[in-house]
Amino acid sequence: ESILSQIRSFEYSQKNAVLVPAAALGVGGMLLYWLRSGRKLKTIDMGDGWWGSGERPLKGKEDESIRPFKIETSDKEIEDLHRRLDNFRFTPHVEGAAFHYGFNSSYLQKVVAYWRNQFDWRKQVEVLNKYPHFHTTIEGIDIHFIHVKPSYVPHGRAVQPLLMVHGWPGSFYEFYKIIPLLTEPARHGLNEGDVVFEVICPSIPGYGFSEASHQKGFDSIATARIFHKLMNRLGFKEYYLQGGDWGSRITTNMAQMLPQSVKGLHLNCVFIGKQGLGRLISIMLGAYVPWLVGLSREDARRFYPFMENNVYYVLRESGYLHIQGTKPDTAGCGLNDSPVGLAAYILEKFSTWTDKSFLHKDDGGLESKYSLDELLTNVMIYWVTSSIVSSMRYYKENLSKDPTLNAYSRYGIYVPTGIAAFPQELLHTPRVWAKDVYKNIITYSYMPRGGHFAAFEEPKLLAQDIMQFVRKVEQL
């Protein structure tokens, strides 16, 4: 009986040796399936839309052709601009104003004189046309984009498609200095392994040469869906995304909508609007023991003093946002009628959003980072297309539905994510906060210099960070 008992005990232990791991494997598999299923369920519904004039046609398929497009100008257009510049009504600024009251009017006189007498719009049109431009109709409106392919691809190198999305008050032109660094890195001293890109830069509908929506409700979700359709129309099934400002929200929505199509998401601007007692405690403790709440020394240096960097500064810089989020057409009609007003409104953002200290300079520090030709070319894209009003409406369409811009944060982003944190960005988002939404951060870089318009201001730094991120993703 003793021998039989030992045999039975051995058999029982042998069964356990098989059954326990099998059960664990089964439970683990079910848990993994549940997690994956949960992730799949928490995606933004792609849906569909119609933004053309009138009601959507009941019959007939949309023209999906991709049509070459060329920017053009005329004597009439330039003469009208010059006439309006000649009629500029100057308002003297108060002494010592610098940029504290907005755009300094004495410096504005200099900008207007340069614009009227030296700026060559025909020459800048040639610069804009150096990359291939296209139009295609999606959901009833014409979408403008540039598509730049590498002129030479070394043997064995894979070309990665990269969609780059601008924000306000920028344009596709912001990317003109970074495009050659990404499409021909070796020629520009960026030997980053086997990473070479073909770059697609669309204009957000209502900005520049992309047609504005004729219907109410056109927001970042609609934009994300349209840009996915654009990439699909170009023949891409998987692609990388990059964005700042509105481009950050649009590309984030794209990753939340079709994560299976997004190989990686790179952002140079992250806004996390999470509130609550936990965040408040984190902010309070972070001032004294940052390590306790997951903040690095650099996070603390950029983040504190809290009230000065995150409350007073934001209040001072966000007046435009309230106007554009409520009554964009009222302010916009004046800007659309006056090139000087348009330039002052747009270029003031290129001053303080590039460097907070530029507020104290009489010239807003504008020419320390950009040339007047570059700045005025961006303004001209808004002027010749009469798109300032429709670009401002984008704030109302988004903020009226989602006042805190936080409604979609419950849709976690699980695609590989890279974040380039520039020190002069409007708000600093520590990695530990970004992880609330971006669950798979592959790279997080504290950039040494630069502000809100990263691709325009520091193209080489941004290009290097994008390449570093993509190289790591490709090695996963």
Short mmCIF file of C-alpha atoms in Angstrom, two decimals:
data_model
loop_
_atom_site.label_atom_id
_atom_site.label_comp_id
_atom_site.label_asym_id
_atom_site.label_seq_id
_atom_site.Cartn_x
_atom_site.Cartn_y
_atom_site.Cartn_z
CA GLU A 1 0.00 0.00 0.00
CA SER A 2 2.92 2.29 0.81
CA ILE A 3 4.38 1.66 -2.65
CA LEU A 4 0.98 2.25 -4.35
CA SER A 5 0.56 5.51 -2.39
CA GLN A 6 3.95 6.75 -3.55
CA ILE A 7 3.09 5.87 -7.17
CA ARG A 8 -0.23 7.74 -6.94
CA SER A 9 1.54 10.73 -5.34
CA PHE A 10 4.13 10.73 -8.15
CA GLU A 11 1.40 10.56 -10.79
CA TYR A 12 -0.46 13.45 -9.09
CA SER A 13 2.67 15.60 -9.00
CA GLN A 14 3.36 14.81 -12.64
CA LYS A 15 -0.15 15.90 -13.57
CA ASN A 16 0.34 19.13 -11.60
CA ALA A 17 3.61 19.71 -13.41
CA VAL A 18 1.64 19.73 -16.65
CA LEU A 19 -1.71 21.16 -15.56
CA VAL A 20 -0.50 24.15 -13.51
CA PRO A 21 1.67 25.68 -16.27
CA ALA A 22 -1.07 24.90 -18.79
CA ALA A 23 -3.67 26.61 -16.63
CA ALA A 24 -1.35 29.57 -16.07
CA LEU A 25 -0.70 29.76 -19.79
CA GLY A 26 -4.43 29.65 -20.47
CA VAL A 27 -5.22 32.36 -17.93
CA GLY A 28 -2.32 34.45 -19.23
CA GLY A 29 -3.54 34.01 -22.78
CA MET A 30 -7.05 35.05 -21.83
CA LEU A 31 -5.67 38.07 -19.95
CA LEU A 32 -3.53 39.05 -22.94
CA TYR A 33 -6.53 38.62 -25.26
CA TRP A 34 -8.65 40.74 -22.90
CA LEU A 35 -6.01 43.47 -22.78
CA ARG A 36 -5.61 43.45 -26.54
CA SER A 37 -9.36 43.42 -27.03
CA GLY A 38 -9.67 46.31 -24.61
CA ARG A 39 -7.13 48.29 -26.55
CA LYS A 40 -8.86 47.57 -29.82
CA LEU A 41 -12.19 48.66 -28.40
CA LYS A 42 -10.75 51.94 -27.14
CA THR A 43 -10.13 53.45 -30.54
CA ILE A 44 -11.82 56.51 -32.00
CA ASP A 45 -14.49 55.52 -34.49
CA MET A 46 -13.28 56.56 -37.92
CA GLY A 47 -16.76 57.35 -39.18
CA ASP A 48 -17.20 59.47 -42.30
CA GLY A 49 -17.98 63.04 -43.22
CA TRP A 50 -18.99 65.57 -45.85
CA TRP A 51 -17.55 69.08 -45.78
CA GLY A 52 -18.38 70.30 -49.29
CA SER A 53 -20.99 72.90 -50.16
CA GLY A 54 -24.59 71.79 -49.82
CA GLU A 55 -25.72 68.25 -49.17
CA ARG A 56 -23.62 65.22 -50.02
CA PRO A 57 -24.46 63.87 -53.48
CA LEU A 58 -26.52 60.70 -53.26
CA LYS A 59 -24.96 59.11 -56.30
CA GLY A 60 -21.57 59.12 -57.87
CA LYS A 61 -18.19 58.26 -56.45
CA GLU A 62 -15.83 61.00 -55.25
CA ASP A 63 -13.02 61.94 -57.63
CA GLU A 64 -10.02 60.23 -56.03
CA SER A 65 -7.47 61.52 -58.53
CA ILE A 66 -4.29 63.19 -57.29
CA ARG A 67 -3.73 66.36 -59.31
CA PRO A 68 -0.45 68.27 -59.62
CA PHE A 69 -0.78 71.81 -58.27
CA LYS A 70 1.38 74.88 -58.69
CA ILE A 71 1.29 78.08 -56.65
CA GLU A 72 0.91 81.12 -58.88
CA THR A 73 0.68 84.88 -58.48
CA SER A 74 -0.15 87.86 -60.67
CA ASP A 75 0.55 91.55 -61.11
CA LYS A 76 -2.98 92.28 -59.87
CA GLU A 77 -2.41 90.36 -56.64
CA ILE A 78 0.89 92.12 -55.92
CA GLU A 79 -0.47 95.56 -56.83
CA ASP A 80 -3.41 95.10 -54.47
CA LEU A 81 -1.04 94.11 -51.67
CA HIS A 82 1.19 97.14 -52.29
CA ARG A 83 -1.79 99.48 -52.32
CA ARG A 84 -2.94 98.19 -48.95
CA LEU A 85 0.57 98.40 -47.50
CA ASP A 86 0.86 102.00 -48.73
CA ASN A 87 -2.33 102.84 -46.80
CA PHE A 88 -1.05 101.46 -43.49
CA ARG A 89 -2.25 103.63 -40.59
CA PHE A 90 0.49 103.81 -37.96
CA THR A 91 -0.35 103.94 -34.24
CA PRO A 92 2.53 105.09 -31.99
CA HIS A 93 3.32 102.73 -29.13
CA VAL A 94 3.85 103.79 -25.53
CA GLU A 95 7.43 104.35 -24.46
CA GLY A 96 9.28 101.22 -23.39
CA ALA A 97 6.50 98.94 -24.66
CA ALA A 98 8.77 96.42 -26.44
CA PHE A 99 6.36 93.50 -27.16
CA HIS A 100 4.49 93.73 -23.83
CA TYR A 101 1.44 95.29 -25.50
CA GLY A 102 1.62 93.06 -28.57
CA PHE A 103 3.49 93.78 -31.78
CA ASN A 104 5.68 96.85 -31.39
CA SER A 105 4.38 99.44 -33.87
CA SER A 106 7.79 101.02 -34.59
CA TYR A 107 9.21 97.65 -35.56
CA LEU A 108 6.04 96.99 -37.52
CA GLN A 109 6.86 100.04 -39.64
CA LYS A 110 10.19 98.42 -40.51
CA VAL A 111 8.49 95.12 -41.41
CA VAL A 112 5.93 96.90 -43.61
CA ALA A 113 8.65 98.93 -45.37
CA TYR A 114 10.59 95.74 -46.10
CA TRP A 115 7.44 93.98 -47.27
CA ARG A 116 6.52 96.83 -49.59
CA ASN A 117 9.94 97.64 -51.04
CA GLN A 118 12.20 94.58 -50.77
CA PHE A 119 10.19 91.41 -50.30
CA ASP A 120 9.86 89.58 -53.62
CA TRP A 121 6.71 87.44 -53.63
CA ARG A 122 7.41 86.09 -57.12
CA LYS A 123 10.77 84.80 -55.93
CA GLN A 124 9.19 83.22 -52.86
CA VAL A 125 6.57 81.53 -55.04
CA GLU A 126 9.46 79.88 -56.88
CA VAL A 127 10.86 78.75 -53.52
CA LEU A 128 7.48 77.30 -52.54
CA ASN A 129 7.22 75.47 -55.87
CA LYS A 130 10.58 73.75 -55.49
CA TYR A 131 8.76 70.79 -53.93
CA PRO A 132 5.95 68.93 -55.74
CA HIS A 133 2.47 70.15 -54.76
CA PHE A 134 -0.78 68.25 -55.22
CA HIS A 135 -4.52 68.50 -54.68
CA THR A 136 -6.97 65.69 -54.08
CA THR A 137 -10.64 65.79 -53.11
CA ILE A 138 -11.60 64.08 -49.84
CA GLU A 139 -15.04 64.30 -48.22
CA GLY A 140 -16.07 67.08 -50.58
CA ILE A 141 -13.12 69.49 -50.16
CA ASP A 142 -9.79 69.87 -51.94
CA ILE A 143 -6.81 68.86 -49.81
CA HIS A 144 -3.43 70.42 -50.59
CA PHE A 145 -0.17 68.62 -49.79
CA ILE A 146 3.45 68.41 -50.81
CA HIS A 147 5.07 65.01 -51.33
CA VAL A 148 8.85 64.84 -51.40
CA LYS A 149 10.69 61.62 -52.17
CA PRO A 150 14.43 61.05 -51.72
CA SER A 151 16.37 61.63 -54.94
CA TYR A 152 18.71 58.77 -54.12
CA VAL A 153 18.24 55.72 -51.89
CA PRO A 154 21.35 53.65 -51.09
CA HIS A 155 21.05 49.93 -51.72
CA GLY A 156 19.34 48.08 -48.90
CA ARG A 157 17.80 51.11 -47.25
CA ALA A 158 14.06 51.21 -46.63
CA VAL A 159 12.26 54.47 -47.25
CA GLN A 160 9.86 55.35 -44.42
CA PRO A 161 6.74 57.41 -45.24
CA LEU A 162 6.38 60.33 -42.81
CA LEU A 163 3.31 62.57 -42.56
CA MET A 164 4.17 65.94 -40.97
CA VAL A 165 1.34 68.19 -39.81
CA HIS A 166 1.65 71.91 -39.00
CA GLY A 167 -0.42 74.06 -36.64
CA TRP A 168 -1.63 77.64 -36.25
CA PRO A 169 -0.43 80.20 -37.28
CA GLY A 170 2.00 78.11 -39.30
CA SER A 171 1.72 76.27 -42.59
CA PHE A 172 3.28 73.52 -44.68
CA TYR A 173 6.11 76.01 -45.32
CA GLU A 174 7.38 75.43 -41.76
CA PHE A 175 8.83 72.12 -42.96
CA TYR A 176 10.83 73.43 -45.91
CA LYS A 177 14.13 73.44 -44.00
CA ILE A 178 13.69 70.03 -42.41
CA ILE A 179 12.52 68.16 -45.54
CA PRO A 180 15.98 67.86 -47.19
CA LEU A 181 17.46 66.68 -43.87
CA LEU A 182 14.93 63.83 -43.75
CA THR A 183 14.89 62.88 -47.43
CA GLU A 184 18.66 63.18 -47.99
CA PRO A 185 20.26 62.86 -44.55
CA ALA A 186 23.72 61.79 -45.75
CA ARG A 187 24.05 64.90 -47.93
CA HIS A 188 23.46 67.05 -44.83
CA GLY A 189 25.78 65.24 -42.47
CA LEU A 190 23.07 63.18 -40.80
CA ASN A 191 24.27 59.61 -41.21
CA GLU A 192 21.58 57.97 -39.14
CA GLY A 193 21.90 54.33 -40.10
CA ASP A 194 19.32 53.18 -42.60
CA VAL A 195 16.68 55.82 -41.86
CA VAL A 196 15.53 57.72 -44.96
CA PHE A 197 12.11 59.30 -45.40
CA GLU A 198 9.67 60.37 -48.04
CA VAL A 199 7.77 63.28 -46.54
CA ILE A 200 4.12 64.24 -46.99
CA CYS A 201 3.08 67.65 -45.63
CA PRO A 202 -0.62 68.44 -46.01
CA SER A 203 -2.28 71.76 -45.28
CA ILE A 204 -4.99 71.45 -42.65
CA PRO A 205 -8.35 72.14 -44.37
CA GLY A 206 -9.05 75.86 -44.05
CA TYR A 207 -5.34 76.69 -43.97
CA GLY A 208 -3.44 77.94 -47.01
CA PHE A 209 -4.17 76.00 -50.17
CA SER A 210 -6.46 73.38 -48.60
CA GLU A 211 -10.13 74.21 -49.09
CA ALA A 212 -12.05 75.19 -45.97
CA SER A 213 -15.01 73.21 -44.73
CA HIS A 214 -18.37 74.57 -45.88
CA GLN A 215 -20.12 72.87 -42.94
CA LYS A 216 -20.02 73.37 -39.18
CA GLY A 217 -18.19 70.91 -36.96
CA PHE A 218 -14.91 70.38 -38.83
CA ASP A 219 -12.50 69.42 -36.02
CA SER A 220 -9.29 67.47 -35.42
CA ILE A 221 -11.13 64.12 -35.62
CA ALA A 222 -12.40 64.96 -39.11
CA THR A 223 -8.89 66.10 -40.04
CA ALA A 224 -7.35 62.88 -38.72
CA ARG A 225 -9.77 60.79 -40.78
CA ILE A 226 -9.07 62.84 -43.93
CA PHE A 227 -5.32 62.50 -43.49
CA HIS A 228 -5.62 58.73 -43.03
CA LYS A 229 -7.61 58.66 -46.27
CA LEU A 230 -4.92 60.77 -47.93
CA MET A 231 -2.15 58.36 -46.92
CA ASN A 232 -4.23 55.40 -48.05
CA ARG A 233 -4.88 57.13 -51.36
CA LEU A 234 -1.13 57.57 -51.79
CA GLY A 235 -0.74 53.82 -51.38
CA PHE A 236 0.59 53.67 -47.81
CA LYS A 237 -0.71 51.06 -45.39
CA GLU A 238 1.69 51.94 -42.56
CA TYR A 239 3.43 55.24 -41.89
CA TYR A 240 5.05 57.48 -39.31
CA LEU A 241 3.42 60.67 -38.04
CA GLN A 242 4.94 63.89 -36.74
CA GLY A 243 3.30 67.03 -35.42
CA GLY A 244 3.33 70.09 -33.22
CA ASP A 245 0.57 72.50 -32.13
CA TRP A 246 -2.69 71.40 -33.86
CA GLY A 247 -0.54 68.91 -35.76
CA SER A 248 0.18 67.19 -32.44
CA ARG A 249 -3.53 66.77 -31.69
CA ILE A 250 -4.35 65.68 -35.25
CA THR A 251 -1.60 63.04 -35.38
CA THR A 252 -2.50 61.88 -31.85
CA ASN A 253 -6.11 61.42 -33.01
CA MET A 254 -4.80 59.51 -36.03
CA ALA A 255 -2.96 57.11 -33.69
CA GLN A 256 -6.13 56.72 -31.60
CA MET A 257 -8.24 56.11 -34.70
CA LEU A 258 -6.19 53.61 -36.71
CA PRO A 259 -3.27 52.43 -34.55
CA GLN A 260 -2.62 49.52 -36.91
CA SER A 261 -1.64 52.04 -39.63
CA VAL A 262 0.70 54.11 -37.45
CA LYS A 263 4.22 52.71 -37.15
CA GLY A 264 5.23 55.50 -34.82
CA LEU A 265 4.13 58.92 -33.56
CA HIS A 266 6.64 61.73 -32.99
CA LEU A 267 5.57 64.96 -31.30
CA ASN A 268 7.32 68.21 -30.45
CA CYS A 269 4.36 69.55 -28.51
CA VAL A 270 2.25 67.66 -25.96
CA PHE A 271 -0.73 69.10 -24.11
CA ILE A 272 -2.11 66.97 -21.26
CA GLY A 273 -5.16 68.59 -19.71
CA LYS A 274 -5.70 66.11 -16.85
CA GLN A 275 -6.95 67.77 -13.66
CA GLY A 276 -7.75 66.52 -10.18
CA LEU A 277 -6.48 66.25 -6.62
CA GLY A 278 -3.71 63.82 -7.55
CA ARG A 279 -2.27 66.18 -10.12
CA LEU A 280 -2.51 69.11 -7.69
CA ILE A 281 -0.63 67.16 -5.01
CA SER A 282 1.96 66.17 -7.60
CA ILE A 283 2.49 69.83 -8.54
CA MET A 284 2.83 70.89 -4.89
CA LEU A 285 5.23 68.11 -3.94
CA GLY A 286 7.21 68.49 -7.16
CA ALA A 287 8.42 71.93 -6.10
CA TYR A 288 10.27 70.39 -3.12
CA VAL A 289 10.79 66.69 -3.81
CA PRO A 290 10.40 66.29 -7.61
CA TRP A 291 11.83 62.77 -7.58
CA LEU A 292 8.97 61.65 -5.32
CA VAL A 293 6.38 62.42 -8.02
CA GLY A 294 8.46 61.22 -10.96
CA LEU A 295 9.85 64.58 -12.09
CA SER A 296 13.45 64.92 -13.19
CA ARG A 297 15.65 67.88 -12.31
CA GLU A 298 15.13 69.25 -15.81
CA ASP A 299 11.36 68.89 -15.45
CA ALA A 300 11.49 70.88 -12.23
CA ARG A 301 13.72 73.54 -13.77
CA ARG A 302 11.30 74.06 -16.67
CA PHE A 303 8.14 73.71 -14.63
CA TYR A 304 8.74 75.93 -11.59
CA PRO A 305 7.94 78.53 -10.37
CA PHE A 306 4.56 77.03 -11.23
CA MET A 307 2.36 80.14 -11.19
CA GLU A 308 4.77 82.14 -13.32
CA ASN A 309 5.44 79.43 -15.93
CA ASN A 310 2.03 77.79 -16.10
CA VAL A 311 -0.59 80.32 -15.07
CA TYR A 312 0.54 83.91 -15.62
CA TYR A 313 2.36 83.06 -18.84
CA VAL A 314 -0.57 81.08 -20.23
CA LEU A 315 -3.07 83.81 -19.37
CA ARG A 316 -0.91 86.41 -21.08
CA GLU A 317 -0.38 84.33 -24.23
CA SER A 318 -3.84 82.81 -24.69
CA GLY A 319 -6.11 85.80 -25.33
CA TYR A 320 -6.23 84.90 -29.03
CA LEU A 321 -7.47 81.43 -28.11
CA HIS A 322 -10.58 82.76 -26.37
CA ILE A 323 -11.40 85.01 -29.33
CA GLN A 324 -10.86 82.28 -31.90
CA GLY A 325 -12.66 79.71 -29.78
CA THR A 326 -15.80 81.86 -29.56
CA LYS A 327 -16.14 84.54 -32.30
CA PRO A 328 -13.44 83.88 -34.93
CA ASP A 329 -15.27 85.53 -37.82
CA THR A 330 -15.49 88.90 -36.05
CA ALA A 331 -11.77 89.36 -35.49
CA GLY A 332 -10.91 87.47 -38.66
CA CYS A 333 -12.69 89.81 -41.06
CA GLY A 334 -10.34 92.68 -40.11
CA LEU A 335 -7.25 90.51 -40.53
CA ASN A 336 -8.49 89.25 -43.89
CA ASP A 337 -8.86 92.84 -45.09
CA SER A 338 -5.56 94.26 -43.80
CA PRO A 339 -2.21 92.66 -44.62
CA VAL A 340 -0.53 94.75 -41.89
CA GLY A 341 -3.06 93.60 -39.29
CA LEU A 342 -2.59 90.01 -40.46
CA ALA A 343 1.20 90.25 -40.21
CA ALA A 344 1.10 91.80 -36.72
CA TYR A 345 -1.34 89.15 -35.49
CA ILE A 346 0.64 86.21 -36.86
CA LEU A 347 4.20 87.40 -36.32
CA GLU A 348 3.62 88.35 -32.70
CA LYS A 349 3.17 84.60 -32.09
CA PHE A 350 6.45 83.86 -33.84
CA SER A 351 8.10 86.17 -31.32
CA THR A 352 6.91 85.07 -27.87
CA TRP A 353 6.24 81.44 -28.83
CA THR A 354 9.80 81.09 -30.07
CA ASP A 355 11.35 82.50 -26.89
CA LYS A 356 9.54 83.88 -23.84
CA SER A 357 12.28 86.49 -23.27
CA PHE A 358 11.61 88.07 -26.68
CA LEU A 359 8.75 89.90 -25.01
CA HIS A 360 11.32 92.38 -23.70
CA LYS A 361 12.88 93.17 -27.10
CA ASP A 362 11.75 96.09 -29.27
CA ASP A 363 11.93 93.89 -32.37
CA GLY A 364 10.46 90.85 -30.65
CA GLY A 365 13.66 88.92 -31.41
CA LEU A 366 12.08 87.86 -34.69
CA GLU A 367 15.14 88.27 -36.91
CA SER A 368 17.40 86.43 -34.47
CA LYS A 369 15.72 83.16 -35.40
CA TYR A 370 14.11 83.77 -38.81
CA SER A 371 14.56 86.00 -41.83
CA LEU A 372 11.87 88.49 -42.80
CA ASP A 373 11.53 86.64 -46.10
CA GLU A 374 10.68 83.42 -44.23
CA LEU A 375 8.24 85.13 -41.87
CA LEU A 376 6.47 87.09 -44.60
CA THR A 377 6.23 84.04 -46.85
CA ASN A 378 4.22 82.30 -44.14
CA VAL A 379 2.01 85.39 -43.77
CA MET A 380 1.54 85.55 -47.54
CA ILE A 381 0.24 81.97 -47.61
CA TYR A 382 -2.61 83.15 -45.39
CA TRP A 383 -3.03 86.42 -47.29
CA VAL A 384 -3.25 85.17 -50.88
CA THR A 385 -5.60 82.31 -49.93
CA SER A 386 -7.82 84.46 -47.65
CA SER A 387 -7.60 81.64 -45.12
CA ILE A 388 -7.06 83.43 -41.82
CA VAL A 389 -10.77 83.32 -40.89
CA SER A 390 -11.20 79.61 -41.65
CA SER A 391 -7.94 78.82 -39.81
CA MET A 392 -9.25 80.68 -36.75
CA ARG A 393 -12.56 78.79 -36.91
CA TYR A 394 -10.63 75.59 -36.23
CA TYR A 395 -10.40 76.70 -32.59
CA LYS A 396 -14.16 77.14 -32.27
CA GLU A 397 -14.90 73.80 -33.92
CA ASN A 398 -12.56 71.98 -31.51
CA LEU A 399 -13.11 73.94 -28.30
CA SER A 400 -16.90 74.03 -28.56
CA LYS A 401 -16.93 70.22 -28.43
CA ASP A 402 -13.98 69.77 -26.08
CA PRO A 403 -13.20 72.93 -24.06
CA THR A 404 -10.27 71.34 -22.19
CA LEU A 405 -8.95 69.49 -25.28
CA ASN A 406 -8.96 66.45 -23.01
CA ALA A 407 -12.00 64.45 -24.16
CA TYR A 408 -9.97 61.92 -26.13
CA SER A 409 -7.30 61.30 -23.49
CA ARG A 410 -9.24 58.20 -22.36
CA TYR A 411 -8.22 56.60 -25.64
CA GLY A 412 -4.71 55.54 -24.68
CA ILE A 413 -2.06 55.67 -27.40
CA TYR A 414 -0.19 52.38 -27.59
CA VAL A 415 1.74 53.00 -30.80
CA PRO A 416 5.48 53.73 -30.30
CA THR A 417 5.80 57.40 -29.39
CA GLY A 418 8.69 59.86 -29.42
CA ILE A 419 8.57 63.24 -27.69
CA ALA A 420 10.98 66.13 -28.27
CA ALA A 421 10.55 68.56 -25.37
CA PHE A 422 11.84 71.98 -26.45
CA PRO A 423 12.70 74.33 -23.57
CA GLN A 424 10.79 77.35 -24.92
CA GLU A 425 7.59 75.43 -25.68
CA LEU A 426 4.42 77.09 -24.38
CA LEU A 427 3.94 74.46 -21.68
CA HIS A 428 6.30 71.74 -20.49
CA THR A 429 4.86 68.23 -20.20
CA PRO A 430 7.02 65.88 -18.10
CA ARG A 431 7.41 62.32 -19.30
CA VAL A 432 5.57 60.98 -16.25
CA TRP A 433 2.53 63.08 -17.21
CA ALA A 434 2.75 62.25 -20.90
CA LYS A 435 2.57 58.55 -19.98
CA ASP A 436 -1.01 59.08 -18.78
CA VAL A 437 -2.03 59.13 -22.44
CA TYR A 438 1.02 57.98 -24.43
CA LYS A 439 1.52 54.49 -23.03
CA ASN A 440 4.48 53.44 -25.18
CA ILE A 441 7.05 56.24 -25.09
CA ILE A 442 10.19 55.02 -26.85
CA THR A 443 12.17 58.26 -26.72
CA TYR A 444 11.74 61.41 -24.64
CA SER A 445 14.34 64.10 -25.35
CA TYR A 446 15.04 67.29 -23.46
CA MET A 447 16.05 69.44 -26.40
CA PRO A 448 18.87 71.93 -25.73
CA ARG A 449 17.20 74.94 -27.35
CA GLY A 450 14.18 75.93 -29.41
CA GLY A 451 10.52 76.77 -28.99
CA HIS A 452 7.08 76.16 -30.42
CA PHE A 453 7.94 76.27 -34.15
CA ALA A 454 10.60 73.58 -33.91
CA ALA A 455 10.85 72.51 -37.56
CA PHE A 456 11.05 76.15 -38.67
CA GLU A 457 13.51 77.24 -35.99
CA GLU A 458 15.68 74.20 -35.22
CA PRO A 459 15.26 71.83 -38.19
CA LYS A 460 18.48 69.89 -37.60
CA LEU A 461 17.75 69.20 -33.93
CA LEU A 462 14.25 68.03 -34.74
CA ALA A 463 15.41 65.90 -37.69
CA GLN A 464 18.00 64.16 -35.51
CA ASP A 465 15.41 63.39 -32.86
CA ILE A 466 12.92 62.02 -35.40
CA MET A 467 15.65 59.79 -36.87
CA GLN A 468 16.75 58.56 -33.46
CA PHE A 469 13.15 57.67 -32.63
CA VAL A 470 12.43 55.88 -35.91
CA ARG A 471 15.70 53.96 -35.74
CA LYS A 472 14.72 52.63 -32.31
CA VAL A 473 11.22 51.71 -33.48
CA GLU A 474 12.60 49.84 -36.48
CA GLN A 475 14.85 47.82 -34.14
CA LEU A 476 11.94 46.71 -31.93
#
